[in-house]
Short mmCIF file of C-alpha atoms in Angstrom, two decimals:
data_model
loop_
_atom_site.label_atom_id
_atom_site.label_comp_id
_atom_site.label_asym_id
_atom_site.label_seq_id
_atom_site.Cartn_x
_atom_site.Cartn_y
_atom_site.Cartn_z
CA UNK A 1 2.25 -16.97 -6.04
CA UNK A 2 5.34 -14.73 -6.10
CA UNK A 3 7.71 -14.18 -3.19
CA UNK A 4 6.14 -10.85 -2.23
CA UNK A 5 2.77 -12.40 -1.49
CA UNK A 6 4.36 -15.37 0.26
CA UNK A 7 6.13 -12.98 2.63
CA UNK A 8 2.92 -11.04 3.28
CA UNK A 9 1.08 -14.29 3.99
CA UNK A 10 3.83 -15.30 6.41
CA UNK A 11 3.48 -11.96 8.22
CA UNK A 12 -0.25 -12.55 8.66
CA UNK A 13 0.34 -16.06 9.97
CA UNK A 14 2.93 -14.93 12.53
CA UNK A 15 0.73 -12.07 13.74
CA UNK A 16 -2.21 -14.45 14.17
CA UNK A 17 -0.02 -16.90 16.08
CA UNK A 18 1.08 -14.15 18.45
CA UNK A 19 -2.36 -14.08 20.10
CA UNK A 20 -1.80 -17.65 21.25
CA UNK A 21 1.68 -16.95 22.62
CA UNK A 22 1.07 -13.79 24.63
CA UNK A 23 0.92 -15.65 27.94
CA UNK A 24 4.48 -16.80 27.41
CA UNK A 25 5.69 -13.34 26.40
CA UNK A 26 7.35 -14.72 23.29
CA UNK A 27 6.27 -12.04 20.81
CA UNK A 28 7.03 -8.35 20.41
CA UNK A 29 6.17 -5.75 17.77
CA UNK A 30 8.51 -2.94 16.79
CA UNK A 31 7.90 0.30 14.89
CA UNK A 32 10.59 2.57 13.49
CA UNK A 33 10.84 5.79 11.48
CA UNK A 34 13.87 7.89 10.58
CA UNK A 35 16.38 8.71 7.88
CA UNK A 36 18.28 6.70 5.30
CA UNK A 37 20.98 7.27 2.72
CA UNK A 38 20.42 5.47 -0.57
CA UNK A 39 23.63 4.69 -2.47
CA UNK A 40 21.84 4.10 -5.80
CA UNK A 41 19.43 6.97 -6.44
CA UNK A 42 22.01 9.49 -7.69
CA UNK A 43 24.01 7.16 -9.95
CA UNK A 44 22.11 7.78 -13.19
CA UNK A 45 23.80 9.47 -16.15
CA UNK A 46 21.63 12.46 -17.04
CA UNK A 47 24.07 13.93 -19.60
CA UNK A 48 22.54 12.52 -22.78
CA UNK A 49 22.58 14.43 -26.10
CA UNK A 50 19.39 16.14 -27.33
CA UNK A 51 17.61 15.26 -24.11
CA UNK A 52 16.85 16.68 -20.68
CA UNK A 53 16.74 13.82 -18.19
CA UNK A 54 15.51 13.90 -14.59
CA UNK A 55 16.42 10.54 -13.09
CA UNK A 56 18.50 11.15 -9.96
CA UNK A 57 17.00 11.76 -6.52
CA UNK A 58 18.38 13.11 -3.25
CA UNK A 59 20.57 10.60 -1.44
CA UNK A 60 19.05 11.39 1.98
CA UNK A 61 15.47 10.29 2.44
CA UNK A 62 13.04 8.79 4.92
CA UNK A 63 12.33 5.22 5.98
CA UNK A 64 9.85 3.57 8.31
CA UNK A 65 8.30 0.24 9.00
CA UNK A 66 7.09 -2.50 11.32
CA UNK A 67 8.52 -5.78 12.53
CA UNK A 68 7.39 -8.72 14.59
CA UNK A 69 9.77 -10.85 16.65
CA UNK A 70 9.56 -14.30 18.17
CA UNK A 71 11.86 -14.56 21.20
CA UNK A 72 13.35 -17.98 21.87
CA UNK A 73 14.86 -16.66 25.12
CA UNK A 74 16.48 -13.51 26.53
CA UNK A 75 19.24 -13.62 23.94
CA UNK A 76 17.85 -14.92 20.65
CA UNK A 77 14.92 -13.92 18.45
CA UNK A 78 13.57 -14.48 14.95
CA UNK A 79 12.34 -11.33 13.20
CA UNK A 80 10.09 -10.60 10.25
CA UNK A 81 10.07 -6.95 9.14
CA UNK A 82 8.84 -4.57 6.46
CA UNK A 83 10.41 -1.16 5.75
CA UNK A 84 9.51 1.40 3.11
CA UNK A 85 11.96 4.11 2.08
CA UNK A 86 11.50 7.21 -0.09
CA UNK A 87 13.99 9.50 -1.85
CA UNK A 88 12.68 12.52 -3.74
CA UNK A 89 13.84 15.37 -5.95
CA UNK A 90 12.11 18.62 -6.88
CA UNK A 91 12.11 19.42 -10.62
CA UNK A 92 11.94 22.95 -12.04
CA UNK A 93 12.43 23.21 -15.80
CA UNK A 94 11.44 25.64 -18.56
CA UNK A 95 12.75 25.41 -22.10
CA UNK A 96 11.55 25.67 -25.69
CA UNK A 97 12.61 22.68 -27.80
CA UNK A 98 11.88 22.75 -31.56
CA UNK A 99 9.19 25.35 -30.99
CA UNK A 100 7.52 23.45 -28.17
CA UNK A 101 7.64 24.82 -24.63
CA UNK A 102 8.23 22.38 -21.79
CA UNK A 103 7.43 23.69 -18.33
CA UNK A 104 7.84 21.81 -15.03
CA UNK A 105 7.21 23.75 -11.81
CA UNK A 106 7.92 22.42 -8.30
CA UNK A 107 7.23 18.81 -9.33
CA UNK A 108 8.65 16.00 -7.22
CA UNK A 109 9.85 12.66 -8.56
CA UNK A 110 10.25 9.78 -6.13
CA UNK A 111 12.19 6.55 -5.68
CA UNK A 112 10.62 4.13 -3.19
CA UNK A 113 11.94 0.82 -1.90
CA UNK A 114 10.04 -1.90 -0.08
CA UNK A 115 12.30 -4.10 2.05
CA UNK A 116 10.89 -7.46 3.18
CA UNK A 117 13.26 -8.98 5.77
CA UNK A 118 13.66 -12.27 7.58
CA UNK A 119 16.39 -12.20 10.21
CA UNK A 120 17.94 -13.38 13.45
CA UNK A 121 18.73 -11.18 16.46
CA UNK A 122 21.15 -11.64 19.33
CA UNK A 123 20.97 -9.46 22.46
CA UNK A 124 23.76 -8.45 24.81
CA UNK A 125 22.47 -6.98 28.07
CA UNK A 126 24.31 -4.30 30.00
CA UNK A 127 23.40 -2.90 33.42
CA UNK A 128 20.71 -0.50 32.15
CA UNK A 129 20.51 -1.00 28.40
CA UNK A 130 21.00 -3.67 25.78
CA UNK A 131 22.67 -4.02 22.41
CA UNK A 132 20.87 -5.99 19.70
CA UNK A 133 22.76 -7.36 16.69
CA UNK A 134 20.77 -8.56 13.70
CA UNK A 135 21.28 -10.05 10.27
CA UNK A 136 19.33 -11.88 7.63
CA UNK A 137 17.87 -11.98 4.15
CA UNK A 138 15.90 -9.36 2.28
CA UNK A 139 13.67 -9.10 -0.76
CA UNK A 140 13.44 -5.68 -2.44
CA UNK A 141 10.75 -4.14 -4.65
CA UNK A 142 11.42 -0.70 -6.17
CA UNK A 143 9.37 2.07 -7.79
CA UNK A 144 11.40 4.63 -9.76
CA UNK A 145 9.79 7.76 -11.23
CA UNK A 146 11.62 9.37 -14.16
CA UNK A 147 11.17 12.21 -16.67
CA UNK A 148 12.86 12.50 -20.08
CA UNK A 149 12.38 15.45 -22.47
CA UNK A 150 13.62 14.63 -25.95
CA UNK A 151 14.53 17.03 -28.76
CA UNK A 152 14.97 14.38 -31.48
CA UNK A 153 12.14 13.52 -31.89
CA UNK A 154 10.36 16.07 -29.70
CA UNK A 155 8.49 14.54 -26.80
CA UNK A 156 8.20 14.14 -23.08
CA UNK A 157 8.29 10.78 -21.35
CA UNK A 158 7.03 10.42 -17.78
CA UNK A 159 7.16 6.93 -16.33
CA UNK A 160 7.27 4.96 -13.13
CA UNK A 161 9.33 1.81 -13.39
CA UNK A 162 8.29 -0.90 -10.96
CA UNK A 163 7.98 -4.65 -10.48
CA UNK A 164 4.78 -4.98 -12.53
CA UNK A 165 5.99 -3.14 -15.65
CA UNK A 166 9.78 -3.59 -15.51
CA UNK A 167 10.36 -6.49 -13.14
CA UNK A 168 12.26 -4.40 -10.58
CA UNK A 169 13.06 -6.85 -7.78
CA UNK A 170 16.28 -7.76 -6.03
CA UNK A 171 17.50 -10.14 -3.35
CA UNK A 172 20.10 -9.50 -0.71
CA UNK A 173 21.05 -9.40 2.94
CA UNK A 174 21.06 -6.94 5.82
CA UNK A 175 22.97 -6.31 9.04
CA UNK A 176 21.92 -4.11 11.93
CA UNK A 177 22.81 -2.87 15.39
CA UNK A 178 20.38 -1.41 17.91
CA UNK A 179 20.82 0.23 21.32
CA UNK A 180 17.69 -0.01 23.45
CA UNK A 181 16.51 0.59 26.99
CA UNK A 182 13.33 -0.33 28.86
CA UNK A 183 10.81 2.33 29.88
CA UNK A 184 8.41 -0.13 31.56
CA UNK A 185 7.66 -3.85 31.54
CA UNK A 186 6.11 -3.67 28.07
CA UNK A 187 7.94 -0.95 26.13
CA UNK A 188 11.52 -0.42 24.93
CA UNK A 189 12.90 2.71 23.29
CA UNK A 190 15.92 2.48 21.05
CA UNK A 191 17.88 3.64 18.06
CA UNK A 192 18.94 1.34 15.25
CA UNK A 193 21.12 1.36 12.17
CA UNK A 194 20.81 -1.10 9.29
CA UNK A 195 22.83 -1.71 6.13
CA UNK A 196 21.13 -3.28 3.10
CA UNK A 197 23.27 -5.15 0.57
CA UNK A 198 21.95 -6.53 -2.73
CA UNK A 199 23.51 -9.87 -3.61
CA UNK A 200 21.83 -9.85 -7.02
CA UNK A 201 23.72 -6.67 -8.04
CA UNK A 202 26.72 -6.88 -5.71
CA UNK A 203 26.12 -3.36 -4.38
CA UNK A 204 25.11 -1.63 -1.15
CA UNK A 205 21.60 -0.20 -1.44
CA UNK A 206 21.12 1.90 1.70
CA UNK A 207 22.06 2.61 5.31
CA UNK A 208 19.47 3.69 7.89
CA UNK A 209 19.28 5.42 11.26
CA UNK A 210 15.90 5.17 12.99
CA UNK A 211 14.46 5.55 16.48
CA UNK A 212 12.50 2.45 17.52
CA UNK A 213 9.61 1.66 19.84
CA UNK A 214 9.10 -1.99 20.82
CA UNK A 215 6.07 -3.47 22.57
CA UNK A 216 6.33 -6.82 24.39
CA UNK A 217 2.96 -8.54 24.65
CA UNK A 218 3.58 -9.65 28.24
CA UNK A 219 6.47 -9.49 30.68
CA UNK A 220 9.88 -9.61 29.02
CA UNK A 221 11.79 -12.86 28.89
#
């Protein structure tokens, strides 16, 4: 069983355990959706001879996900989270190569990342709000759609590189900061930024900015 399925199994186990811990108010679930900047998706070299390549995507894209937290006390928590990001690019192309016409009209290619995260959070309370600092480990799976039109020999190549066909997986770490405030005894609203760093490549992958909504199963600790 690979790491992806182990992480998914762990998510299921923690969610099932939460039903037994609600009376103690130990668990919370958090949803987020917003924007991200991916530092990798526009780094391809598309200037290759006898070829039209469409590999790069827009740096700014979307990201969203869910997380579950186990709170040891008012200050400390263990988190397990999943985020999925998407960066796209619209392709318009029309050219005749060696007597063959290639026509692409309003077609979008996409780069998606799946971030599986295990982390620790520390909370600093202020009079009306709180600051939450987080950090931990991540496992990344990527899907990268690409188009190449070749003149020598003539042909068009449309592919999606992923874990199954190309082994696209990485390991790394993340850091985050969140500003949140309570709206009742169960719900918190907030805004969070995260930075994802890939240890396996030694590069920053993305930075995010997302509103958050957190639900505490019972009264907050």
